[in-house]
Coordinates of C-alpha atoms and ligand atoms in Angstrom, one line a residue:
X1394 CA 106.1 15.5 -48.5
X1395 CA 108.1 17.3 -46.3
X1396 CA 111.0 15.2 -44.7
X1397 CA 111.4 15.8 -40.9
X1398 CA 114.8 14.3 -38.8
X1399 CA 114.5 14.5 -35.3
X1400 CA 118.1 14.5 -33.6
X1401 CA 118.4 13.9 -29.8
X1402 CA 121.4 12.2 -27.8
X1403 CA 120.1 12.2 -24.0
X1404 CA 117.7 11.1 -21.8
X1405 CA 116.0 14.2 -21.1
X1406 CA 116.0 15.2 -25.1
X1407 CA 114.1 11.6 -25.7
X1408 CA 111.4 12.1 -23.2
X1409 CA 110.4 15.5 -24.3
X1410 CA 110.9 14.5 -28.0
X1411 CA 108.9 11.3 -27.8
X1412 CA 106.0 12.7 -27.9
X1413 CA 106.7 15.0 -31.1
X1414 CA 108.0 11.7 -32.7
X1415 CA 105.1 10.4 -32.4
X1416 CA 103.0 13.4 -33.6
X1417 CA 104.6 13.2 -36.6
X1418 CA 104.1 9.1 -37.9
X1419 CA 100.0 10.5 -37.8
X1420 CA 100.5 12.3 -40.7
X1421 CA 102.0 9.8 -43.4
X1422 CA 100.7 11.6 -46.1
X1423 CA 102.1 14.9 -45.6
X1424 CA 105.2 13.9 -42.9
X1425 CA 108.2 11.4 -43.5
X1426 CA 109.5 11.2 -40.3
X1427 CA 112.9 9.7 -39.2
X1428 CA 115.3 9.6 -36.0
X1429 CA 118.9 9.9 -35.3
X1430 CA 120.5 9.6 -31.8
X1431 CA 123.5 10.5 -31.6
X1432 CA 123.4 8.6 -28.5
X1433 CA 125.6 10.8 -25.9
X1434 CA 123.8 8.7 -23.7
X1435 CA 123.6 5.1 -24.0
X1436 CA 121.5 2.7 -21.4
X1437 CA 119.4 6.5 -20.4
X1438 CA 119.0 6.8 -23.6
X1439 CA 118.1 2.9 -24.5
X1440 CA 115.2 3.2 -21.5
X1441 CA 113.1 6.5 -23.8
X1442 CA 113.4 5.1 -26.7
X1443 CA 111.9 1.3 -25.4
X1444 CA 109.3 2.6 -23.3
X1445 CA 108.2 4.9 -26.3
X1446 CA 109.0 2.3 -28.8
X1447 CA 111.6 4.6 -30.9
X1448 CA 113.2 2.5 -33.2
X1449 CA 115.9 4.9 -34.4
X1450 CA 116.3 5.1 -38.4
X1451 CA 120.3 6.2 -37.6
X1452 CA 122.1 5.6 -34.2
X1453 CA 125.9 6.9 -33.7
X1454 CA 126.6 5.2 -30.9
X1455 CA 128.9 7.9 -29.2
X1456 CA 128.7 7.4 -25.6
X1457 CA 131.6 6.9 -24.0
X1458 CA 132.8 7.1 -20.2
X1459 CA 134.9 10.0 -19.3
X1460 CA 133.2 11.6 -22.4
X1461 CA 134.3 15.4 -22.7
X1462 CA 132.4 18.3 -24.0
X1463 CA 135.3 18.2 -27.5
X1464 CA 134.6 14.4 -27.7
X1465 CA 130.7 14.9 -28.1
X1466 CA 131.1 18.0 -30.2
X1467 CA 133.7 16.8 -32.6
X1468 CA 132.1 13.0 -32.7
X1469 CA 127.9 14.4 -33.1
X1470 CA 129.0 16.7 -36.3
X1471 CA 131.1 14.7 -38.2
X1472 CA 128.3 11.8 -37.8
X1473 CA 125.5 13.7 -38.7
X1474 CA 127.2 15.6 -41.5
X1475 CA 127.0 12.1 -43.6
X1476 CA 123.4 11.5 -42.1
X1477 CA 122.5 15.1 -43.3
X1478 CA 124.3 14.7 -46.5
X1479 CA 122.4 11.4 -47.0
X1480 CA 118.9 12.0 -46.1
X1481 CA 118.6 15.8 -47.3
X1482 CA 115.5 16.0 -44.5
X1483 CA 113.5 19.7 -45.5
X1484 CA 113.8 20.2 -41.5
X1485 CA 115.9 19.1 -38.8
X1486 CA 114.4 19.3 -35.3
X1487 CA 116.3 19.5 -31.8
X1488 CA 115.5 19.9 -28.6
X1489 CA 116.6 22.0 -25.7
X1490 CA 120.4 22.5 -24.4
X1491 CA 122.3 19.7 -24.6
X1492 CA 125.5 19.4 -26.8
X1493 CA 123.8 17.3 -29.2
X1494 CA 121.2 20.1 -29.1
X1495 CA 123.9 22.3 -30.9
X1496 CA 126.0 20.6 -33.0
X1497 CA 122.8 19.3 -34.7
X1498 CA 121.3 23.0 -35.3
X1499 CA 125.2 23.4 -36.2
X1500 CA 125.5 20.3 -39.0
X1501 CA 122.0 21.2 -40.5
X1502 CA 123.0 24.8 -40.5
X1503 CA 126.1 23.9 -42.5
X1504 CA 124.2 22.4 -45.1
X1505 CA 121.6 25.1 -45.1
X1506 CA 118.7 22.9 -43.8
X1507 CA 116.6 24.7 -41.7
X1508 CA 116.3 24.2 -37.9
X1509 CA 113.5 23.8 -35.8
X1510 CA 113.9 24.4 -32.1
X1511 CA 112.1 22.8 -29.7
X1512 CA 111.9 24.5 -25.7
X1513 CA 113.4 27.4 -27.2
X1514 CA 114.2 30.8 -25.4
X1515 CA 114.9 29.4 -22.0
X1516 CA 117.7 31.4 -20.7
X1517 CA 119.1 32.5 -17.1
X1518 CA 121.4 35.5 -19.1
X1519 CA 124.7 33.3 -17.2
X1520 CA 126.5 31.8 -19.9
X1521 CA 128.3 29.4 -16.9
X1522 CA 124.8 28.6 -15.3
X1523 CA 124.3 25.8 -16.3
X1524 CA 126.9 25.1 -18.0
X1525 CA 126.9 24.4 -21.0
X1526 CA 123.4 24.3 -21.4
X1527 CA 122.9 28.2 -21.3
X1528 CA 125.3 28.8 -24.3
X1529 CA 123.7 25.6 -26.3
X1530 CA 120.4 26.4 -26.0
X1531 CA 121.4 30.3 -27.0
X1532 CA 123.7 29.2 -30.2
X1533 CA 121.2 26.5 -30.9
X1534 CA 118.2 29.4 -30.8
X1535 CA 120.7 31.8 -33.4
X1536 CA 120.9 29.0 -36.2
X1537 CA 117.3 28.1 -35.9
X1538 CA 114.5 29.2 -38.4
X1539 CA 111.3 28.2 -36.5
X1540 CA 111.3 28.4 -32.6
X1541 CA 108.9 26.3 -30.2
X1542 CA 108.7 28.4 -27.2
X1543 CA 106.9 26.3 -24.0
X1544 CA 105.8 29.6 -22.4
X1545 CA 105.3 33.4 -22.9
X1546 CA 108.6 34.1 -20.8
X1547 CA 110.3 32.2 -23.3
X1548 CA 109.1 34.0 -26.4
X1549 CA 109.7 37.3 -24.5
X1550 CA 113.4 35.8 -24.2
X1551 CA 113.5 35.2 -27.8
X1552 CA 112.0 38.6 -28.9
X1553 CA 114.4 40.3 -26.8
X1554 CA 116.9 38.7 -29.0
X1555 CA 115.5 40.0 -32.2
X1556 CA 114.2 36.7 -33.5
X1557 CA 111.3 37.4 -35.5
X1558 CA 108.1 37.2 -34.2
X1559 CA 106.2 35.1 -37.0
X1560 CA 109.3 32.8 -36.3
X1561 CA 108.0 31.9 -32.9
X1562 CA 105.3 29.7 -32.0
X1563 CA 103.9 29.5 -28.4
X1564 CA 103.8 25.7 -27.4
X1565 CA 103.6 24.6 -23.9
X1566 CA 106.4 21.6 -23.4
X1567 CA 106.2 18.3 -24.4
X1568 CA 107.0 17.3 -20.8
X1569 CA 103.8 17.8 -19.8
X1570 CA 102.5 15.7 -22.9
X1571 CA 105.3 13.2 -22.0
X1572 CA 104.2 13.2 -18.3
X1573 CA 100.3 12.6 -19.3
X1574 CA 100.7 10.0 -20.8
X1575 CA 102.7 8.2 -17.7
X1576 CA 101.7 8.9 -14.7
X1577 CA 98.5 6.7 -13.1
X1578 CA 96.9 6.4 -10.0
X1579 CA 97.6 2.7 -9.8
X1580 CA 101.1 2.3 -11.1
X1581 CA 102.9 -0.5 -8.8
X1582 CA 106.1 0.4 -7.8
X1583 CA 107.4 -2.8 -5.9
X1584 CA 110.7 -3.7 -7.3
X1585 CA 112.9 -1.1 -9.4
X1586 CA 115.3 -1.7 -6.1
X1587 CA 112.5 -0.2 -3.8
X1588 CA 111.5 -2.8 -2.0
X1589 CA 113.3 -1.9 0.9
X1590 CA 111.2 1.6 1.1
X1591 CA 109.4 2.6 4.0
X1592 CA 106.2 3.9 1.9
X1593 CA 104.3 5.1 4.8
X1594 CA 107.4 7.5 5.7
X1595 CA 108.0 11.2 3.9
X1596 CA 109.7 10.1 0.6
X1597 CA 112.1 12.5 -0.3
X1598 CA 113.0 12.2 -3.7
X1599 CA 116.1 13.4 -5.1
X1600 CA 118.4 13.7 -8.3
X1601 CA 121.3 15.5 -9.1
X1602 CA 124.2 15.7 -12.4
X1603 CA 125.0 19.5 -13.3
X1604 CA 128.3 19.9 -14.8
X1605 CA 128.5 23.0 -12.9
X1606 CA 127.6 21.1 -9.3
X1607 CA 130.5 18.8 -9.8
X1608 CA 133.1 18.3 -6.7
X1609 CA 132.3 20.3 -4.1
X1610 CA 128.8 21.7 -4.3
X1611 CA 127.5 18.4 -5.1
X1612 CA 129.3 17.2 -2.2
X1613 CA 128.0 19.2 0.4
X1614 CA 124.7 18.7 -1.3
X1615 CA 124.9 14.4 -0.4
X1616 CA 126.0 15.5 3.1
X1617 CA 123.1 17.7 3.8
X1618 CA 120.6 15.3 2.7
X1619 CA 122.6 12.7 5.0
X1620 CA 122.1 15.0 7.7
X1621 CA 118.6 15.9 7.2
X1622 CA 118.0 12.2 7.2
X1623 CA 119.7 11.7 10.2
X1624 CA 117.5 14.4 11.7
X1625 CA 114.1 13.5 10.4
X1626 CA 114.0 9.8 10.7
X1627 CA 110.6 10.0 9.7
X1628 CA 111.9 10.4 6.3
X1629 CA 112.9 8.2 3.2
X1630 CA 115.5 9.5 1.0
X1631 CA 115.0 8.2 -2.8
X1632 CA 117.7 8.8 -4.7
X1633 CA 118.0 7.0 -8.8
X1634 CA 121.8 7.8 -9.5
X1635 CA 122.7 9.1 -12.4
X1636 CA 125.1 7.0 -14.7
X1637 CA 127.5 9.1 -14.7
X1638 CA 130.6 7.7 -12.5
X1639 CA 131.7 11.8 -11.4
X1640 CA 128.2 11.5 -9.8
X1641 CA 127.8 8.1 -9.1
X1642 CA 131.0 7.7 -7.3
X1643 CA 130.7 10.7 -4.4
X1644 CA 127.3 9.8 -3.8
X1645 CA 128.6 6.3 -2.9
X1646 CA 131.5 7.8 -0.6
X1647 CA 128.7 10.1 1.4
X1648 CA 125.8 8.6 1.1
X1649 CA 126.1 4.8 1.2
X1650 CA 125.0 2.2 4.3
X1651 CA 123.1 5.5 6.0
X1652 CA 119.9 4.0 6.9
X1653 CA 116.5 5.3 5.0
X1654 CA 119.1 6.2 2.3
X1655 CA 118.3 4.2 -1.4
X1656 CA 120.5 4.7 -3.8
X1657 CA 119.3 2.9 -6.9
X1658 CA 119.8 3.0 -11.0
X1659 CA 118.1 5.6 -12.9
X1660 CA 114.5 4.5 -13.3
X1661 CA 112.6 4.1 -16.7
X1662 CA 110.5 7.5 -16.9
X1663 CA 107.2 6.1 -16.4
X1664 CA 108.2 4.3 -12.8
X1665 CA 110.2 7.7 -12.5
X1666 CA 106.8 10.0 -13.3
X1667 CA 104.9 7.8 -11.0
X1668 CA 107.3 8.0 -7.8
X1669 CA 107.3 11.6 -8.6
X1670 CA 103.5 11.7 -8.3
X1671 CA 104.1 9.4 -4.8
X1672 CA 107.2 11.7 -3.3
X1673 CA 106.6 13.9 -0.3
X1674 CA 109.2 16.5 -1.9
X1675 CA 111.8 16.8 -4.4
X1676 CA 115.3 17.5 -4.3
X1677 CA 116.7 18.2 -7.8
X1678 CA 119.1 20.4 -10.1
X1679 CA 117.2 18.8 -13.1
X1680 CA 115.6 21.1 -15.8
X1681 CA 112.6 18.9 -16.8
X1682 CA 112.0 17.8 -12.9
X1683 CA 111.5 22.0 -12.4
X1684 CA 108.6 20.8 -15.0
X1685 CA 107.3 18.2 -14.4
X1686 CA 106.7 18.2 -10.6
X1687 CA 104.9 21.7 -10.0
X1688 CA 102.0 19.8 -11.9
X1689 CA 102.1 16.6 -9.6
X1690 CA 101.2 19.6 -7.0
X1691 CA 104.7 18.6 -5.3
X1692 CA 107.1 21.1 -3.9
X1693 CA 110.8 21.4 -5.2
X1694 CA 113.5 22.9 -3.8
X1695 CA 115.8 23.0 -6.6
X1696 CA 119.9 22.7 -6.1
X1697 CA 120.9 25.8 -8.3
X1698 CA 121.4 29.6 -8.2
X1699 CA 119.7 30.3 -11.2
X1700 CA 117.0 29.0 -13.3
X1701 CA 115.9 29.3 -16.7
X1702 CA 112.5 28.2 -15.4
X1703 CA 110.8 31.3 -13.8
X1704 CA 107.1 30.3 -14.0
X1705 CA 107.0 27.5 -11.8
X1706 CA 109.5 30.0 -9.1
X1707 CA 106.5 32.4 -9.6
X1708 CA 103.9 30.4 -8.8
X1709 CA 105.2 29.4 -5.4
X1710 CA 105.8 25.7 -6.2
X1711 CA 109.2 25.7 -6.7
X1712 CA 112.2 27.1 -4.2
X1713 CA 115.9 27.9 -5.1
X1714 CA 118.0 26.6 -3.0
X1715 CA 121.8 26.4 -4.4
X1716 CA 124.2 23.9 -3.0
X1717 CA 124.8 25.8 0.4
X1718 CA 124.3 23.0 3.0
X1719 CA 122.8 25.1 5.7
X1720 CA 120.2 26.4 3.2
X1721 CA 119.3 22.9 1.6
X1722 CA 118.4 22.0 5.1
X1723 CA 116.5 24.5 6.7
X1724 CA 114.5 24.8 4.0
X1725 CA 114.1 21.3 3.7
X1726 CA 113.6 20.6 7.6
X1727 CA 110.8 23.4 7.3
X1728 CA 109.0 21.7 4.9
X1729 CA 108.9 18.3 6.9
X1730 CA 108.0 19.7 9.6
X1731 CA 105.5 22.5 9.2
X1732 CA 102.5 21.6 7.7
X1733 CA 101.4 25.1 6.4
X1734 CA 105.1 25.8 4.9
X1735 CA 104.8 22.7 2.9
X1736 CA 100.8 23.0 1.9
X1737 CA 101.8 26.7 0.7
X1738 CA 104.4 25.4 -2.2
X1739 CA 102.1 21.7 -2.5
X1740 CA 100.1 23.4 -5.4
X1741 CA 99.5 21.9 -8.5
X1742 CA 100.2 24.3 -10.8
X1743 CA 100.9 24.4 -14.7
X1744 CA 102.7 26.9 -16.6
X1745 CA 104.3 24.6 -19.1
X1746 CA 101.4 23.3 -20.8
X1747 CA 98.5 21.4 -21.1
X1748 CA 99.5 17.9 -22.7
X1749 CA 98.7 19.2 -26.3
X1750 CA 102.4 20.7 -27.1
X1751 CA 103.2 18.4 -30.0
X1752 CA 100.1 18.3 -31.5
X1753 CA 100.6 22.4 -31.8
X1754 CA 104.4 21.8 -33.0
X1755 CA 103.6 19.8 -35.5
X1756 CA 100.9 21.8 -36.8
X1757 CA 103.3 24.8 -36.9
X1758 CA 105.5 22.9 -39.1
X1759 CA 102.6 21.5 -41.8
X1760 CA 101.9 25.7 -42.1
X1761 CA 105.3 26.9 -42.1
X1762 CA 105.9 24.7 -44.8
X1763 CA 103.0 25.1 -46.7
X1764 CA 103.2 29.1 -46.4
X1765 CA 106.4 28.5 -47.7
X1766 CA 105.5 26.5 -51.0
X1767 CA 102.4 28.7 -51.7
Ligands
LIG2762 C1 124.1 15.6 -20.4 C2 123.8 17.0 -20.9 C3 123.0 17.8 -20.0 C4 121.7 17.1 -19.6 C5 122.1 15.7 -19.1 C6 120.8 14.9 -18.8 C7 125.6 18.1 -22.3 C8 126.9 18.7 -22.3 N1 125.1 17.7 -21.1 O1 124.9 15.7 -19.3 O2 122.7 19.0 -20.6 O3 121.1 17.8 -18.6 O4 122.8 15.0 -20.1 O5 121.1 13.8 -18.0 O6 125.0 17.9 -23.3 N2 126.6 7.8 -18.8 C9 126.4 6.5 -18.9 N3 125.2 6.0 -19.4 C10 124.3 6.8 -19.9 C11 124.5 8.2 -19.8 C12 125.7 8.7 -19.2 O7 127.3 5.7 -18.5 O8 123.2 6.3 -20.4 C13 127.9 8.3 -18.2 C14 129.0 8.2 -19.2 O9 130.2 7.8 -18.5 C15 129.2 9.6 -19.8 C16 128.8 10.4 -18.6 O10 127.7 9.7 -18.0 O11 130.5 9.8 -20.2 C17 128.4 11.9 -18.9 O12 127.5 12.0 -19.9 P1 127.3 13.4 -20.7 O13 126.2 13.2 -21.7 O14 128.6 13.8 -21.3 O15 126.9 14.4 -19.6 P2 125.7 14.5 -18.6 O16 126.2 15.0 -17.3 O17 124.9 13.2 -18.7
LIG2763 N1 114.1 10.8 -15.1 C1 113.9 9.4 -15.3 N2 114.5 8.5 -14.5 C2 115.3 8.9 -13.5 C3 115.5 10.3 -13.3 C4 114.9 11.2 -14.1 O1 113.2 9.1 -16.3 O2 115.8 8.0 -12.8 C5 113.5 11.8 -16.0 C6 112.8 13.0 -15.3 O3 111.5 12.7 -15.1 C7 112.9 14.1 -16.4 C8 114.3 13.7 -17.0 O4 114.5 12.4 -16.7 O5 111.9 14.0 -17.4 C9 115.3 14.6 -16.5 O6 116.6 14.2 -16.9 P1 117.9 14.8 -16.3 O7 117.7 15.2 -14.9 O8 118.9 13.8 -16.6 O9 118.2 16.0 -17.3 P2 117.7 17.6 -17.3 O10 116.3 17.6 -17.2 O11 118.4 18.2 -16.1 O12 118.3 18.1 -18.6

């Protein structure tokens, strides 16, 4: 049997995990499989895991407000250090960036376990953009043994770095597998605080947390998408809030009581998926939005001078736009208002996968691990 702990902490980790998780429990012979959050997030966390039905086998509960970067560090290894020391799992898995991302690959590492990486080799070669996310996915990636790249650009990122190739396995993301198995053609979305929604308008959906868009970029950021409301009253701004009260609180101050303006709580991802699906345009600095929407075949302007996801750029679907105000709205006034502009990035377009990433991850594992005891 080969013992497998998944570690995640954050919304975003949970979604794209999910789906791996539950990969796993379908081979009982071969696979125990167990969870720990660390739980950097709490209620955005709490939403994954019910809609997936996760019960965690270890939760530590870290979340608090005004959290720093030390806190999460210094509180994610000491917990999973006993966790590790307990369990013994043959392989721990992470996903992605985050801080729990790390200081997982970090604890297993410690106790020489080996590491698999999930969404490995994204990189935008700016150790501040984003930040911290660049450096944790890159020191997560150097104490891993087995690396799930989504795409080819991503292996190439890895190769480049000397990880060996028979260490690498070609994936797609999870996202998409994540995404699949939400989004419906008939999903209702009265209530979730959108009932006030004008659905026959342009729904402009938008979301927007990165560390490194705190203070001012994010502010000018709310008051360009004020103004472009203010111009285009055809127009319905969506905007789910993340819980963080940096964010939470400027987005009040700029963008309450403007009409066509909802600001509402962070919606459970399969509402979320299918509002994406609904949405004229989105507005984001996510990662996983950069993802998920190119395949709803919506355009995205994204709020960030780099990106780590080139494919979807490449394809046309999605638009860098940073947090210059002028910029967010020309571009964002151009698509509104000219049809071929907007039908020119509308393409529904794929490059991270083909809803089948887990079943391939977890395949990898079962021969990596078989290879290894022949
Ligand atoms: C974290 C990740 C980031 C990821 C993002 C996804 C790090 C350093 N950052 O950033 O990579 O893109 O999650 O959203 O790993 N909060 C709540 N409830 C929640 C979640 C957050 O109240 O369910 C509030 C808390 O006050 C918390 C704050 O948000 O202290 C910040 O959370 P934190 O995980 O430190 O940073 P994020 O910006 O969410
Ligand atoms: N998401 C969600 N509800 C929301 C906003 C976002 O379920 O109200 C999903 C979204 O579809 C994506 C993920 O959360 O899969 C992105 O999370 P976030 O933007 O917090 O993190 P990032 O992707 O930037 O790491």
């Amino acid at each position: 049997m080969i013992k497998v702990l998944s570690v995640f902490g954050t919304r975003p980790e949970a979604i794209k995990m999910a789906p791996v998780v539950k990969e796993l429990s379908k081979f009982p012979g071969e696979i125990v499989s167990q969870v720990a959050v660390t739980a950097q997030h709490r209620e955005m966390l709490d939403q994954v895991l019910d809609l997936f039905h996760i019960v965690p086998d270890y939760d530590l509960n870290l979340m608090r407000h005004g959290q720093t970067l030390y806190d999460i560090t210094a509180g994610a290894l000491l917990g999973l250090k006993d966790i590790l020391t307990q369990e013994k799992p043959d392989l721990v898995l992470v996903h992605g960036d985050t801080t729990t991302t790390f200081v997982a690959a970090l604890a297993a590492y410690y106790q020489q376990i080996k590491v698999g990486h999930v969404e490995a080799g994204l990189r935008t070669g700016n150790k501040y953009a984003p930040f911290p996310e660049e450096m944790n996915r890159r020191m997560a990636g150097s104490l891993a043994d087995y690396h799930f790249a989504p795409t080819e650009t991503s292996k190439k990122n890895l190769l480049r770095e000397n990880v060996p190739e028979e260490s690498i396995i070609v994936t797609g993301n999870t996202v998409i597998d994540a995404l699949l198995e939400t989004v419906g053609k008939e999903y209702c979305l009265t209530g979730l605080g959108l009932d006030q929604v004008n659905w026959k308008k342009k729904i402009l959906l938008v979301t927007c947390h990165r560390r490194e868009n705190w203070g001012a970029p994010m502010a000018r950021v709310f008051q360009a998408i004020r103004k472009i409301k203010e111009m285009r009253p055809d127009t319905e701004v969506i905007f789910p809030v993340h819980k963080n009260p940096l964010v939470r609180d400027l987005a009040r101050d700029i963008l309450c009581g403007t009409g066509g303006i909802h600001l509402i709580e962070p919606l459970d991802y399969q509402p979320f998926s299918n509002l994406m699906a609904k949405s004229y345009l989105v507005l984001t600095d996510s990662g996983g939005m950069q993802e998920e929407v190119p395949s709803l075949g919506k355009p995205v302007l994204v709020l960030r001078d780099t990106t780590e996801r080139p494919e979807a750029l490449e394809a046309g679907t999605v638009k860098l736009v940073g947090t210059d105000g002028e910029k967010i709205i020309k571009e964002t006034v151009q698509l509104i208002d000219n049809p071929h502009a907007y039908h020119e990035m509308a393409n529904a377009v794929n490059p991270y996968g083909d809803g089948k990433a887990s079943g391939r991850i977890v395949r990898a594992i079962l021969k990596f691990f078989r290879g290894n005891s022949c």
